[in-house]
Amino acid sequence: MSLKLKAAVVGCGIAFVLGGSAFANPKSINWSGYYIGANAGFANGDLRGHYDEGEDDRPRDFRSTGAIFGLQGGYNWQVGRKVYGIELDVTGGDILNRFDVGGAGDPAWATFRTSLLSSARFRSGIAVDNILLFSSIGVGFGHSKLSVIDPTAAPNSFSRSFNAPALVTGLGVDWRFSPRWSLRAEYLYYYFGKSRSLAGATNDTEDFDFFKISGIQTVRLGVNYHFNAAVPTVSAPAMNWAGWYGGVHLGYGRSELPGMYDEAGDIGGLNFDPRGFAGGLYAGRNWQMGAWVYGIEIDGTWAGMSNDRIDDEGSYQKLKTTAFGSIRGRIGVAADSKLFYLTGGIGAVRSSIYADEGAGNNGKKNLTSWGPVIGAGFESALQGNWSFRLEGLTYLLSNRVSLPDLTTDSEDEDYIRQRNIYVVRAGLTYRFGTK
């Protein structure tokens, strides 16, 4: 299943603006109270590592995939259109990848399986009619296991557990289709960054062998039973967010750039990810119909995300992500002077690798990657035409570039791959011609 299919890109709807005055008081239902439910869906895990790579040339970054199912429960508080809550969930499944780890004449193989995920999250959202749009953030836990069968080594098998805490973020939408029942679609990302050494696991493993689980993405559908029946409530008028706007943003991001470089002579695996501050500009146009706000936005970001290392041979490598941008649709709900929105579209990212072996033996490779972008944000009106926003974006990428001629030490199997980028940022917006 491709990233484009997994990325539920939020489209941009176009509506006519109903003048510049406040809209009539709309009704919505009250989401307050306890609820419980069940869910099922699909998960995708990002893995990387080395095992016995001195004897073969297979890249060591993989994806594990599989079906998931679970239970969730929580409590909501509602103030006007704004809904806050806490939720606990536990998810089982078989998120699996089976792959070869041996070289020529070596029939070794491995499996990496994640069987349990759980989280405790804070949720915030905005309700309109019988729809609730929300985002969530919290902590989680995952249980995974790497198992290797290597008939040529003694011992000829081993396993390593990856029990790790996680940072969990996500977004979703709930539809209250009856007084006590709702249907939900939700995306969650579990960030682990958990790495374990495989040194001494078998006679074939080297001191620099490792395996790492970066993160797991989940997309799931769920149904909830609400102990409090839905009761209509009148909310405050929605502010007029229609019109053109522009602004500046500043934030922090992390870019995933796995790969291999000169692995026959050193630790080879690029087991680090550029991270750092990022800032830029954005501009867009909103249309509004009642409490619903639709829009389109373009943004550009200059980034200082970088990581470097000196390997076992004294060689120097540096990975950088220097720029990225996107064009996205937005759909949200206005509640008084607040706007909660989901966003999705397509983006581009510019990254590079630099290697220096000394004595003038150096090289640089740039790569530009394209892919879907999804995210969510919250905007609050300030004095005059100004507003303040908080936003999270994820670039879903998978672009692999070979590095056989980066330096004279490069080998045919050397490569770098641009994977996901995660950005959290704050912005200051000026809205033209609105009140």
Short mmCIF file of C-alpha atoms in Angstrom, two decimals, residues 37-427:
data_model
loop_
_atom_site.label_atom_id
_atom_site.label_comp_id
_atom_site.label_asym_id
_atom_site.label_seq_id
_atom_site.Cartn_x
_atom_site.Cartn_y
_atom_site.Cartn_z
CA GLY A 37 -15.89 1.93 21.64
CA ALA A 38 -13.96 -0.34 19.32
CA ASN A 39 -11.78 0.25 16.27
CA ALA A 40 -10.06 -1.55 13.40
CA GLY A 41 -7.64 -0.38 10.74
CA PHE A 42 -4.21 -0.56 9.17
CA ALA A 43 -0.69 0.22 10.47
CA ASN A 44 2.68 0.95 8.88
CA GLY A 45 5.98 0.88 10.79
CA ASP A 46 9.33 2.44 9.81
CA LEU A 47 12.38 0.26 10.58
CA ARG A 48 16.10 0.49 9.94
CA GLY A 49 19.29 -1.25 10.98
CA HIS A 50 22.30 -3.43 10.15
CA TYR A 51 22.83 -7.14 10.48
CA ASP A 52 25.94 -8.87 9.11
CA GLU A 53 26.21 -6.18 6.46
CA GLY A 54 29.92 -6.77 5.86
CA GLU A 55 28.99 -9.87 3.81
CA ASP A 56 26.06 -8.55 1.79
CA ASP A 57 24.75 -5.37 0.26
CA ARG A 58 21.07 -5.27 1.14
CA PRO A 59 19.76 -1.90 2.38
CA ARG A 60 18.61 -1.91 5.97
CA ASP A 61 15.46 0.19 5.98
CA PHE A 62 12.10 -1.53 5.82
CA ARG A 63 8.41 -1.04 6.47
CA SER A 64 6.23 -3.39 8.49
CA THR A 65 2.51 -3.47 7.73
CA GLY A 66 -0.58 -5.18 9.05
CA ALA A 67 -4.13 -5.03 10.33
CA ILE A 68 -4.94 -3.66 13.81
CA PHE A 69 -7.96 -3.75 16.12
CA GLY A 70 -8.63 -2.39 19.57
CA LEU A 71 -10.75 -0.64 22.19
CA GLN A 72 -10.95 2.97 23.33
CA GLY A 73 -12.72 4.93 26.03
CA GLY A 74 -12.74 8.46 27.34
CA TYR A 75 -14.52 11.53 28.61
CA ASN A 76 -15.40 14.81 26.87
CA TRP A 77 -16.05 18.31 28.22
CA GLN A 78 -17.75 20.88 25.99
CA VAL A 79 -17.76 24.69 26.22
CA GLY A 80 -19.74 26.27 23.39
CA ARG A 81 -18.34 24.66 20.25
CA LYS A 82 -15.00 23.75 21.85
CA VAL A 83 -14.66 20.14 23.01
CA TYR A 84 -11.86 18.85 25.28
CA GLY A 85 -11.29 15.30 26.42
CA ILE A 86 -9.03 12.50 27.56
CA GLU A 87 -8.88 9.08 25.95
CA LEU A 88 -7.24 5.71 26.66
CA ASP A 89 -6.88 3.02 24.02
CA VAL A 90 -5.24 -0.38 23.55
CA THR A 91 -4.59 -1.88 20.11
CA GLY A 92 -3.55 -5.36 19.07
CA GLY A 93 -2.53 -6.66 15.68
CA ASP A 94 0.16 -8.19 13.53
CA ILE A 95 2.31 -5.38 12.09
CA LEU A 96 4.90 -7.56 10.38
CA ASN A 97 7.82 -7.65 7.96
CA ARG A 98 9.85 -10.73 7.00
CA PHE A 99 13.15 -10.13 5.18
CA ASP A 100 16.50 -11.67 4.28
CA VAL A 101 19.53 -10.67 6.35
CA GLY A 102 22.15 -13.00 4.85
CA GLY A 103 24.52 -12.46 1.95
CA ALA A 104 25.24 -14.77 -0.96
CA GLY A 105 25.06 -18.37 0.24
CA ASP A 106 23.76 -17.30 3.65
CA PRO A 107 20.05 -18.22 4.08
CA ALA A 108 19.54 -16.07 7.20
CA TRP A 109 16.18 -14.37 7.55
CA ALA A 110 14.40 -12.19 10.11
CA THR A 111 10.96 -11.03 11.18
CA PHE A 112 9.99 -7.83 12.96
CA ARG A 113 6.55 -7.90 14.53
CA THR A 114 4.62 -5.30 16.54
CA SER A 115 1.74 -6.91 18.42
CA LEU A 116 0.63 -4.24 20.91
CA LEU A 117 0.13 -0.45 20.94
CA SER A 118 -1.52 1.69 23.59
CA SER A 119 -1.85 5.37 24.42
CA ALA A 120 -3.25 7.97 26.80
CA ARG A 121 -4.05 11.20 24.97
CA PHE A 122 -5.51 14.66 25.49
CA ARG A 123 -8.02 15.64 22.78
CA SER A 124 -9.27 19.05 21.67
CA GLY A 125 -11.67 19.88 18.89
CA ILE A 126 -14.61 21.90 17.62
CA ALA A 127 -18.17 20.67 17.07
CA VAL A 128 -20.59 21.79 14.39
CA ASP A 129 -23.96 20.17 13.81
CA ASN A 130 -23.34 16.46 14.55
CA ILE A 131 -19.65 16.53 13.46
CA LEU A 132 -16.62 16.77 15.77
CA LEU A 133 -13.19 17.58 14.30
CA PHE A 134 -10.36 16.91 16.76
CA SER A 135 -6.62 16.51 17.26
CA SER A 136 -4.87 14.61 20.03
CA ILE A 137 -1.49 14.36 21.72
CA GLY A 138 -0.18 12.17 24.52
CA VAL A 139 2.06 9.27 25.47
CA GLY A 140 2.02 5.66 24.35
CA PHE A 141 3.67 2.27 24.55
CA GLY A 142 4.56 -0.39 22.00
CA HIS A 143 5.63 -4.03 22.19
CA SER A 144 7.67 -5.32 19.23
CA LYS A 145 10.12 -8.16 18.65
CA LEU A 146 12.94 -8.81 16.19
CA SER A 147 13.63 -12.51 15.51
CA VAL A 148 16.54 -13.75 13.39
CA ILE A 149 17.12 -17.29 12.09
CA ASP A 150 20.67 -17.78 10.79
CA PRO A 151 21.54 -21.45 10.02
CA THR A 152 25.21 -20.54 9.38
CA ALA A 153 25.81 -19.01 12.83
CA ALA A 154 26.03 -20.46 16.33
CA PRO A 155 23.76 -19.78 18.09
CA ASN A 156 21.58 -20.00 15.00
CA SER A 157 18.74 -17.78 16.21
CA PHE A 158 18.04 -14.91 18.56
CA SER A 159 15.32 -12.39 19.39
CA ARG A 160 15.28 -8.86 20.78
CA SER A 161 12.24 -7.21 22.37
CA PHE A 162 11.49 -3.57 21.69
CA ASN A 163 9.29 -2.46 24.60
CA ALA A 164 9.35 1.30 24.32
CA PRO A 165 7.46 4.47 25.28
CA ALA A 166 6.23 6.73 22.51
CA LEU A 167 5.02 10.23 21.79
CA VAL A 168 1.60 9.93 20.12
CA THR A 169 -0.09 12.57 17.97
CA GLY A 170 -3.04 12.45 15.63
CA LEU A 171 -6.22 13.89 14.20
CA GLY A 172 -9.68 12.68 13.30
CA VAL A 173 -13.38 13.27 12.84
CA ASP A 174 -16.41 11.92 14.75
CA TRP A 175 -19.92 11.71 13.25
CA ARG A 176 -22.82 11.38 15.70
CA PHE A 177 -25.26 9.38 13.58
CA SER A 178 -27.69 8.68 16.46
CA PRO A 179 -28.29 10.09 19.96
CA ARG A 180 -25.84 7.64 21.61
CA TRP A 181 -23.67 6.31 18.76
CA SER A 182 -20.89 7.90 16.70
CA LEU A 183 -18.62 6.76 13.87
CA ARG A 184 -14.96 7.86 13.83
CA ALA A 185 -12.09 8.04 11.33
CA GLU A 186 -8.67 8.70 12.92
CA TYR A 187 -4.96 8.91 12.12
CA LEU A 188 -2.33 8.37 14.86
CA TYR A 189 1.46 8.46 14.75
CA TYR A 190 3.58 6.74 17.41
CA TYR A 191 7.14 8.09 17.54
CA PHE A 192 9.53 5.65 19.26
CA GLY A 193 13.10 6.27 18.04
CA LYS A 194 14.03 3.01 19.84
CA SER A 195 17.38 1.44 18.87
CA ARG A 196 19.00 -1.77 20.16
CA SER A 197 22.48 -3.14 19.55
CA LEU A 198 22.75 -6.60 17.99
CA ALA A 199 26.43 -7.06 18.87
CA GLY A 200 27.14 -10.66 19.92
CA ALA A 201 23.68 -11.91 18.99
CA THR A 202 25.27 -14.57 16.71
CA ASN A 203 28.76 -15.31 15.44
CA ASP A 204 27.98 -13.26 12.34
CA THR A 205 26.88 -10.06 14.08
CA GLU A 206 29.33 -7.17 14.31
CA ASP A 207 29.82 -4.56 17.04
CA PHE A 208 28.03 -1.95 14.92
CA ASP A 209 24.98 -4.06 14.06
CA PHE A 210 21.72 -2.59 15.35
CA PHE A 211 17.99 -2.42 14.69
CA LYS A 212 15.76 0.60 15.19
CA ILE A 213 12.01 1.24 15.14
CA SER A 214 11.45 4.89 14.23
CA GLY A 215 7.69 5.12 14.34
CA ILE A 216 4.34 3.56 13.47
CA GLN A 217 1.47 5.20 11.59
CA THR A 218 -2.08 3.97 12.05
CA VAL A 219 -5.31 4.72 10.20
CA ARG A 220 -8.44 3.32 11.80
CA LEU A 221 -12.23 3.42 11.83
CA GLY A 222 -14.11 3.19 15.10
CA VAL A 223 -17.56 3.21 16.63
CA ASN A 224 -18.35 4.71 20.06
CA TYR A 225 -21.23 4.39 22.48
CA HIS A 226 -21.94 7.61 24.44
CA PHE A 227 -23.52 7.27 27.88
CA ASN A 228 -25.05 10.75 27.59
CA ALA A 229 -27.56 11.14 24.79
CA ALA A 230 -26.96 13.94 22.28
CA VAL A 231 -28.71 17.19 23.27
CA PRO A 232 -28.90 20.18 20.85
CA THR A 233 -27.17 23.31 22.10
CA VAL A 234 -26.86 26.85 20.72
CA SER A 235 -23.33 28.11 20.13
CA ALA A 236 -21.94 31.62 19.81
CA PRO A 237 -21.88 33.21 16.32
CA ALA A 238 -18.92 32.28 14.16
CA MET A 239 -16.42 35.05 13.41
CA ASN A 240 -15.88 35.88 9.75
CA TRP A 241 -12.58 34.26 8.67
CA ALA A 242 -13.16 34.77 4.92
CA GLY A 243 -10.59 36.56 2.76
CA TRP A 244 -6.92 36.68 1.91
CA TYR A 245 -4.19 36.40 4.53
CA GLY A 246 -0.42 36.11 4.93
CA GLY A 247 1.96 35.43 7.77
CA VAL A 248 5.28 34.24 9.18
CA HIS A 249 5.98 31.03 11.09
CA LEU A 250 8.75 29.59 13.26
CA GLY A 251 9.02 26.07 14.63
CA TYR A 252 11.00 22.89 15.11
CA GLY A 253 11.21 19.81 12.92
CA ARG A 254 12.77 16.39 12.44
CA SER A 255 13.65 14.83 9.09
CA GLU A 256 14.15 11.07 8.60
CA LEU A 257 17.13 10.31 6.32
CA PRO A 258 18.18 6.65 6.66
CA GLY A 259 20.89 5.24 4.44
CA MET A 260 24.30 3.59 4.12
CA TYR A 261 27.72 5.02 3.37
CA ASP A 262 31.04 3.10 3.07
CA GLU A 263 29.57 0.29 5.16
CA ALA A 264 32.27 -2.26 4.34
CA GLY A 265 34.82 -0.31 6.39
CA ASP A 266 32.90 1.36 9.20
CA ILE A 267 29.58 1.52 11.03
CA GLY A 268 28.02 2.62 7.77
CA GLY A 269 24.38 3.00 8.77
CA LEU A 270 23.16 6.60 8.83
CA ASN A 271 21.31 6.00 12.09
CA PHE A 272 20.62 9.63 12.90
CA ASP A 273 18.06 12.15 11.69
CA PRO A 274 18.48 15.88 11.04
CA ARG A 275 16.52 18.11 13.39
CA GLY A 276 16.41 21.80 14.23
CA PHE A 277 14.54 25.05 13.86
CA ALA A 278 12.61 26.04 10.75
CA GLY A 279 10.92 29.26 9.70
CA GLY A 280 9.24 30.81 6.71
CA LEU A 281 6.23 32.47 5.13
CA TYR A 282 2.71 31.42 4.20
CA ALA A 283 -0.28 32.92 2.38
CA GLY A 284 -3.77 31.79 1.54
CA ARG A 285 -7.46 32.44 0.98
CA ASN A 286 -10.44 31.39 3.12
CA TRP A 287 -14.09 31.00 2.19
CA GLN A 288 -16.77 30.60 4.83
CA MET A 289 -20.27 29.17 4.98
CA GLY A 290 -21.84 29.33 8.43
CA ALA A 291 -19.35 27.89 10.90
CA TRP A 292 -17.48 25.93 8.19
CA VAL A 293 -14.30 27.49 6.82
CA TYR A 294 -12.62 26.28 3.61
CA GLY A 295 -9.33 27.46 2.22
CA ILE A 296 -6.17 26.96 0.22
CA GLU A 297 -2.67 27.81 1.45
CA ILE A 298 0.90 27.86 0.13
CA ASP A 299 3.97 27.99 2.34
CA GLY A 300 7.76 27.96 2.12
CA THR A 301 10.19 27.07 4.91
CA TRP A 302 13.94 27.48 5.39
CA ALA A 303 15.30 24.83 7.74
CA GLY A 304 18.37 24.31 9.89
CA MET A 305 17.82 20.60 10.39
CA SER A 306 21.18 18.81 10.50
CA ASN A 307 23.12 15.91 12.03
CA ASP A 308 26.74 14.89 11.56
CA ARG A 309 29.17 12.21 12.73
CA ILE A 310 32.76 11.01 12.57
CA ASP A 311 32.81 7.27 11.88
CA ASP A 312 35.29 4.57 12.92
CA GLU A 313 37.69 5.50 10.13
CA GLY A 314 37.76 9.18 11.07
CA SER A 315 35.62 10.09 8.06
CA TYR A 316 33.04 12.87 8.36
CA GLN A 317 29.43 12.80 7.12
CA LYS A 318 26.70 15.40 7.49
CA LEU A 319 22.99 15.14 6.67
CA LYS A 320 20.88 18.28 6.22
CA THR A 321 17.32 19.25 5.36
CA THR A 322 17.45 22.86 4.22
CA ALA A 323 14.06 23.74 2.72
CA PHE A 324 10.53 22.48 2.21
CA GLY A 325 7.17 23.83 1.17
CA SER A 326 3.64 22.80 0.32
CA ILE A 327 0.34 23.73 -1.23
CA ARG A 328 -2.60 22.50 0.84
CA GLY A 329 -6.34 22.61 1.15
CA ARG A 330 -7.83 23.45 4.55
CA ILE A 331 -11.20 22.69 6.11
CA GLY A 332 -12.16 23.81 9.58
CA VAL A 333 -14.80 24.98 11.99
CA ALA A 334 -15.03 28.46 13.51
CA ALA A 335 -16.11 28.88 17.12
CA ASP A 336 -16.36 32.51 18.13
CA SER A 337 -12.80 33.86 17.64
CA LYS A 338 -11.22 30.40 17.33
CA LEU A 339 -10.63 28.28 14.22
CA PHE A 340 -9.77 24.57 14.30
CA TYR A 341 -8.76 23.05 10.97
CA LEU A 342 -7.42 19.98 9.16
CA THR A 343 -5.14 20.41 6.18
CA GLY A 344 -3.69 18.29 3.40
CA GLY A 345 -1.99 18.59 0.04
CA ILE A 346 1.37 18.01 -1.64
CA GLY A 347 4.82 19.18 -0.63
CA ALA A 348 8.48 19.20 -1.68
CA VAL A 349 11.60 18.79 0.48
CA ARG A 350 15.27 19.61 -0.20
CA SER A 351 17.95 17.60 1.65
CA SER A 352 21.61 16.70 1.20
CA ILE A 353 24.47 14.47 2.35
CA TYR A 354 28.09 15.60 2.56
CA ALA A 355 31.04 13.23 3.10
CA ASP A 356 34.71 14.05 3.69
CA GLU A 357 37.31 11.26 3.73
CA GLY A 358 40.24 13.66 4.04
CA ALA A 359 43.04 14.45 1.59
CA GLY A 360 40.56 16.21 -0.68
CA ASN A 361 38.37 13.14 -1.07
CA ASN A 362 34.90 14.57 -0.48
CA GLY A 363 31.53 14.85 -2.14
CA LYS A 364 27.98 16.13 -1.79
CA LYS A 365 24.62 14.84 -3.03
CA ASN A 366 21.35 16.80 -3.06
CA LEU A 367 17.92 15.25 -3.31
CA THR A 368 14.50 16.79 -3.86
CA SER A 369 11.52 14.71 -2.73
CA TRP A 370 7.77 15.10 -3.36
CA GLY A 371 4.88 13.61 -1.43
CA PRO A 372 1.62 14.10 0.48
CA VAL A 373 1.38 16.47 3.44
CA ILE A 374 -1.21 16.20 6.21
CA GLY A 375 -1.71 18.15 9.40
CA ALA A 376 -3.94 20.04 11.80
CA GLY A 377 -3.92 23.45 13.39
CA PHE A 378 -5.59 25.91 15.73
CA GLU A 379 -5.94 29.65 15.16
CA SER A 380 -7.06 32.37 17.58
CA ALA A 381 -7.99 35.94 16.57
CA LEU A 382 -6.10 38.79 18.25
CA GLN A 383 -6.68 42.53 18.11
CA GLY A 384 -7.53 44.04 14.74
CA ASN A 385 -6.82 41.81 11.75
CA TRP A 386 -4.15 39.71 13.46
CA SER A 387 -4.37 36.09 14.55
CA PHE A 388 -2.04 33.54 16.15
CA ARG A 389 -1.79 29.89 15.09
CA LEU A 390 -0.27 26.60 16.23
CA GLU A 391 0.15 23.93 13.56
CA GLY A 392 1.60 20.46 13.06
CA LEU A 393 2.48 19.05 9.62
CA THR A 394 3.75 15.66 8.44
CA TYR A 395 5.41 15.18 5.05
CA LEU A 396 4.92 11.54 3.95
CA LEU A 397 7.88 10.78 1.69
CA SER A 398 9.87 7.83 0.33
CA ASN A 399 12.60 8.90 -2.10
CA ARG A 400 15.75 6.76 -2.43
CA VAL A 401 18.92 8.00 -4.16
CA SER A 402 21.98 5.81 -4.85
CA LEU A 403 25.43 7.11 -3.78
CA PRO A 404 27.95 4.93 -5.68
CA ASP A 405 30.17 7.91 -6.58
CA LEU A 406 29.79 10.25 -3.61
CA THR A 407 33.52 9.79 -2.84
CA THR A 408 36.17 7.31 -3.98
CA ASP A 409 35.31 5.25 -0.86
CA SER A 410 31.65 4.92 -1.85
CA GLU A 411 30.29 1.51 -2.79
CA ASP A 412 27.57 0.46 -5.19
CA GLU A 413 25.14 -0.31 -2.36
CA ASP A 414 25.48 3.09 -0.66
CA TYR A 415 22.30 5.15 -0.67
CA ILE A 416 20.25 7.78 1.14
CA ARG A 417 16.48 7.91 1.48
CA GLN A 418 14.27 10.88 2.32
CA ARG A 419 11.47 9.71 4.56
CA ASN A 420 8.97 11.57 6.69
CA ILE A 421 9.38 15.10 8.08
CA TYR A 422 7.54 16.21 11.22
CA VAL A 423 7.12 19.92 11.96
CA VAL A 424 5.48 21.81 14.82
CA ARG A 425 5.31 25.59 14.38
CA ALA A 426 3.71 28.83 15.55
CA GLY A 427 2.58 31.56 13.17
#
